[in-house]
């Protein structure tokens, strides 16, 4: 079996697991489930428990997009080139969404769960892993080595890598920060993460003039 087909089949495990969790927990859940936690760690919004099945539907849609869209929009060479990195990032995305569903279910069943802290840990861990793979997403091959724009893009991703990983660590610890600091610190980290690639590209382009 080709690795690409194996990974595509792994994607479908997550919507199936999410559906099984939702179906098993549904009879035991209250009519309203928490959908948002405020700054005071209290529940600020809720939804009907039937919306829990929207999560496996979302994962199924994403699995379809991840398996079908690359075959229509990218060449076979590009798919094979970035297959490992893209596969790991997609599995990480599925794990985060599945963790959110588990968190909602546990909270609905009455377990004492710090939703903000767990959400920050999941998002932060995802950002650290994404940061680790950033340089690996740059263009490869002989043509990429001769193209100044691609070389600057590759250097920009290398510059952005430690910023993304540091930003992920900030997100992971944000759940422990009281008050508005829990919003200000991740917001500053996110701004730095989004700006780092552009700054790195500009610096590289200026050096090559």
Tab-separated table of C-alpha atoms in Angstrom:
chain	number	residue	atom	x	y	z
A	1	UNK	CA	0.000	0.000	0.000
A	2	UNK	CA	1.361	3.432	-0.939
A	3	UNK	CA	2.197	5.754	2.002
A	4	UNK	CA	-0.147	8.439	0.664
A	5	UNK	CA	-3.099	6.036	0.661
A	6	UNK	CA	-2.204	4.855	4.159
A	7	UNK	CA	-2.180	8.420	5.491
A	8	UNK	CA	-5.488	9.162	3.767
A	9	UNK	CA	-7.058	6.210	5.563
A	10	UNK	CA	-5.630	7.362	8.910
A	11	UNK	CA	-7.417	10.703	8.492
A	12	UNK	CA	-10.792	8.959	8.568
A	13	UNK	CA	-10.056	7.397	11.966
A	14	UNK	CA	-10.593	10.770	13.646
A	15	UNK	CA	-14.148	11.542	12.447
A	16	UNK	CA	-15.073	7.944	13.236
A	17	UNK	CA	-13.662	8.281	16.770
A	18	UNK	CA	-15.388	11.652	17.239
A	19	UNK	CA	-18.714	10.164	16.113
A	20	UNK	CA	-18.322	7.193	18.463
A	21	UNK	CA	-17.565	9.515	21.401
A	22	UNK	CA	-20.527	11.756	20.628
A	23	UNK	CA	-22.919	8.808	20.288
A	24	UNK	CA	-21.681	7.142	23.488
A	25	UNK	CA	-21.841	10.312	25.583
A	26	UNK	CA	-25.071	11.765	24.169
A	27	UNK	CA	-27.563	9.954	26.464
A	28	UNK	CA	-25.658	11.022	29.595
A	29	UNK	CA	-25.174	14.702	28.750
A	30	UNK	CA	-27.402	17.588	29.871
A	31	UNK	CA	-29.509	19.367	27.277
A	32	UNK	CA	-27.137	22.354	27.166
A	33	UNK	CA	-23.357	22.077	26.788
A	34	UNK	CA	-20.747	24.769	27.372
A	35	UNK	CA	-19.426	26.234	24.125
A	36	UNK	CA	-17.410	29.175	25.462
A	37	UNK	CA	-15.423	29.955	28.609
A	38	UNK	CA	-15.036	33.589	29.720
A	39	UNK	CA	-12.198	35.422	31.408
A	40	UNK	CA	-13.458	34.340	34.838
A	41	UNK	CA	-13.252	30.681	33.746
A	42	UNK	CA	-17.032	30.517	33.856
A	43	UNK	CA	-19.325	29.294	31.115
A	44	UNK	CA	-20.452	32.287	29.033
A	45	UNK	CA	-22.321	30.470	26.279
A	46	UNK	CA	-23.897	27.109	25.621
A	47	UNK	CA	-25.376	25.048	22.823
A	48	UNK	CA	-27.739	22.095	22.579
A	49	UNK	CA	-25.993	18.769	22.970
A	50	UNK	CA	-27.070	17.758	19.457
A	51	UNK	CA	-24.463	20.177	18.139
A	52	UNK	CA	-21.844	17.776	19.491
A	53	UNK	CA	-22.323	15.816	16.275
A	54	UNK	CA	-21.128	18.852	14.323
A	55	UNK	CA	-17.574	18.015	15.403
A	56	UNK	CA	-17.379	14.605	13.665
A	57	UNK	CA	-19.089	16.207	10.667
A	58	UNK	CA	-16.383	18.886	10.593
A	59	UNK	CA	-13.632	16.272	10.870
A	60	UNK	CA	-15.208	14.219	8.087
A	61	UNK	CA	-15.317	17.291	5.850
A	62	UNK	CA	-11.656	18.042	6.613
A	63	UNK	CA	-10.668	14.428	5.937
A	64	UNK	CA	-12.427	14.648	2.578
A	65	UNK	CA	-10.659	17.904	1.717
A	66	UNK	CA	-7.257	16.592	2.812
A	67	UNK	CA	-7.591	13.425	0.738
A	68	UNK	CA	-9.399	14.753	-2.338
A	69	UNK	CA	-8.216	18.340	-2.827
A	70	UNK	CA	-4.435	17.664	-3.061
A	71	UNK	CA	-5.011	15.228	-5.909
A	72	UNK	CA	-6.852	17.936	-7.856
A	73	UNK	CA	-4.793	21.034	-7.072
A	74	UNK	CA	-1.174	19.868	-6.794
A	75	UNK	CA	1.174	17.823	-8.895
A	76	UNK	CA	2.219	14.331	-7.892
A	77	UNK	CA	5.784	15.559	-7.334
A	78	UNK	CA	4.662	18.226	-4.831
A	79	UNK	CA	2.374	15.786	-3.027
A	80	UNK	CA	5.243	13.353	-2.517
A	81	UNK	CA	7.667	16.145	-1.586
A	82	UNK	CA	5.603	17.500	1.308
A	83	UNK	CA	3.658	14.355	2.158
A	84	UNK	CA	5.325	13.691	5.516
A	85	UNK	CA	5.202	17.260	6.824
A	86	UNK	CA	1.655	17.913	5.632
A	87	UNK	CA	0.463	14.576	7.014
A	88	UNK	CA	1.849	15.278	10.494
A	89	UNK	CA	0.319	18.772	10.584
A	90	UNK	CA	-3.072	17.449	9.508
A	91	UNK	CA	-3.029	14.665	12.103
A	92	UNK	CA	-2.121	17.302	14.695
A	93	UNK	CA	-5.111	19.376	13.594
A	94	UNK	CA	-7.404	16.359	13.991
A	95	UNK	CA	-6.005	15.650	17.456
A	96	UNK	CA	-6.677	19.218	18.623
A	97	UNK	CA	-10.302	19.124	17.414
A	98	UNK	CA	-10.787	15.696	18.989
A	99	UNK	CA	-9.354	17.029	22.279
A	100	UNK	CA	-11.876	19.879	22.166
A	101	UNK	CA	-14.711	17.377	21.816
A	102	UNK	CA	-13.417	15.331	24.757
A	103	UNK	CA	-13.146	18.512	26.819
A	104	UNK	CA	-16.754	19.472	26.062
A	105	UNK	CA	-17.986	15.998	26.937
A	106	UNK	CA	-16.072	15.865	30.238
A	107	UNK	CA	-17.360	19.291	31.238
A	108	UNK	CA	-20.892	18.263	30.315
A	109	UNK	CA	-20.614	15.130	32.447
A	110	UNK	CA	-19.727	17.266	35.466
A	111	UNK	CA	-15.984	16.750	35.693
A	112	UNK	CA	-13.934	19.680	37.004
A	113	UNK	CA	-12.094	20.691	33.848
A	114	UNK	CA	-10.146	23.898	33.294
A	115	UNK	CA	-11.204	24.493	29.725
A	116	UNK	CA	-9.064	27.566	29.182
A	117	UNK	CA	-5.874	25.892	30.363
A	118	UNK	CA	-6.399	22.738	28.321
A	119	UNK	CA	-7.298	24.742	25.212
A	120	UNK	CA	-4.138	26.827	25.608
A	121	UNK	CA	-2.023	23.693	26.033
A	122	UNK	CA	-3.474	22.090	22.887
A	123	UNK	CA	-3.154	25.210	20.736
A	124	UNK	CA	0.331	25.946	22.044
A	125	UNK	CA	1.549	22.418	21.395
A	126	UNK	CA	0.141	22.586	17.869
A	127	UNK	CA	1.994	25.849	17.240
A	128	UNK	CA	5.284	24.428	18.526
A	129	UNK	CA	5.012	21.444	16.196
A	130	UNK	CA	3.948	23.665	13.282
A	131	UNK	CA	6.929	25.915	13.968
A	132	UNK	CA	9.268	22.945	13.910
A	133	UNK	CA	8.074	21.999	10.421
A	134	UNK	CA	8.042	25.531	8.960
A	135	UNK	CA	11.462	25.343	7.224
A	136	UNK	CA	10.571	21.955	5.787
A	137	UNK	CA	7.666	23.518	3.866
A	138	UNK	CA	9.963	25.664	1.716
A	139	UNK	CA	10.581	24.923	-1.941
A	140	UNK	CA	13.188	22.302	-2.813
A	141	UNK	CA	15.044	21.212	-5.866
A	142	UNK	CA	17.485	22.807	-8.298
A	143	UNK	CA	15.047	25.438	-9.538
A	144	UNK	CA	14.377	26.604	-6.004
A	145	UNK	CA	18.113	27.094	-5.422
A	146	UNK	CA	18.348	29.485	-8.410
A	147	UNK	CA	15.256	31.552	-7.610
A	148	UNK	CA	16.015	34.538	-5.303
A	149	UNK	CA	12.393	34.815	-4.204
A	150	UNK	CA	12.272	31.163	-3.161
A	151	UNK	CA	15.597	31.442	-1.375
A	152	UNK	CA	14.298	34.450	0.569
A	153	UNK	CA	11.133	32.539	1.370
A	154	UNK	CA	13.173	29.635	2.700
A	155	UNK	CA	15.283	31.955	4.862
A	156	UNK	CA	12.135	33.726	6.087
A	157	UNK	CA	10.709	30.417	7.292
A	158	UNK	CA	13.949	29.633	9.093
A	159	UNK	CA	13.788	33.005	10.849
A	160	UNK	CA	10.127	32.454	11.715
A	161	UNK	CA	10.744	28.963	13.160
A	162	UNK	CA	12.022	29.998	16.641
A	163	UNK	CA	9.386	32.748	16.813
A	164	UNK	CA	6.601	30.236	16.149
A	165	UNK	CA	7.969	27.758	18.665
A	166	UNK	CA	8.373	30.470	21.316
A	167	UNK	CA	4.862	31.719	20.561
A	168	UNK	CA	3.546	28.196	21.046
A	169	UNK	CA	5.178	28.045	24.462
A	170	UNK	CA	3.532	31.372	25.356
A	171	UNK	CA	0.155	29.929	24.353
A	172	UNK	CA	0.784	26.811	26.431
A	173	UNK	CA	1.424	28.907	29.547
A	174	UNK	CA	-1.346	31.449	28.884
A	175	UNK	CA	-3.858	29.309	30.743
A	176	UNK	CA	-1.897	29.874	33.944
A	177	UNK	CA	-1.862	33.682	33.593
A	178	UNK	CA	-4.671	35.394	35.530
A	179	UNK	CA	-6.905	38.169	34.188
A	180	UNK	CA	-6.302	39.991	30.937
A	181	UNK	CA	-2.708	38.815	30.822
A	182	UNK	CA	-4.083	35.521	29.498
A	183	UNK	CA	-5.292	37.468	26.433
A	184	UNK	CA	-2.501	40.024	26.050
A	185	UNK	CA	0.387	37.513	26.066
A	186	UNK	CA	-1.046	35.201	23.366
A	187	UNK	CA	-2.129	38.214	21.298
A	188	UNK	CA	1.426	39.600	21.326
A	189	UNK	CA	2.830	36.161	20.529
A	190	UNK	CA	0.379	35.719	17.644
A	191	UNK	CA	1.293	39.122	16.201
A	192	UNK	CA	4.987	38.191	16.327
A	193	UNK	CA	4.313	34.806	14.729
A	194	UNK	CA	2.345	36.316	11.850
A	195	UNK	CA	4.862	39.081	11.280
A	196	UNK	CA	8.049	37.025	11.497
A	197	UNK	CA	7.891	35.467	7.982
A	198	UNK	CA	7.265	38.837	6.335
A	199	UNK	CA	10.082	40.518	8.262
A	200	UNK	CA	12.454	37.654	7.465
A	201	UNK	CA	11.596	37.843	3.754
A	202	UNK	CA	12.117	41.615	3.697
A	203	UNK	CA	15.500	41.334	5.444
A	204	UNK	CA	16.656	38.641	3.024
A	205	UNK	CA	15.487	40.583	-0.031
A	206	UNK	CA	17.310	43.688	1.185
A	207	UNK	CA	20.537	41.758	1.742
A	208	UNK	CA	20.437	40.395	-1.806
A	209	UNK	CA	20.132	43.788	-3.485
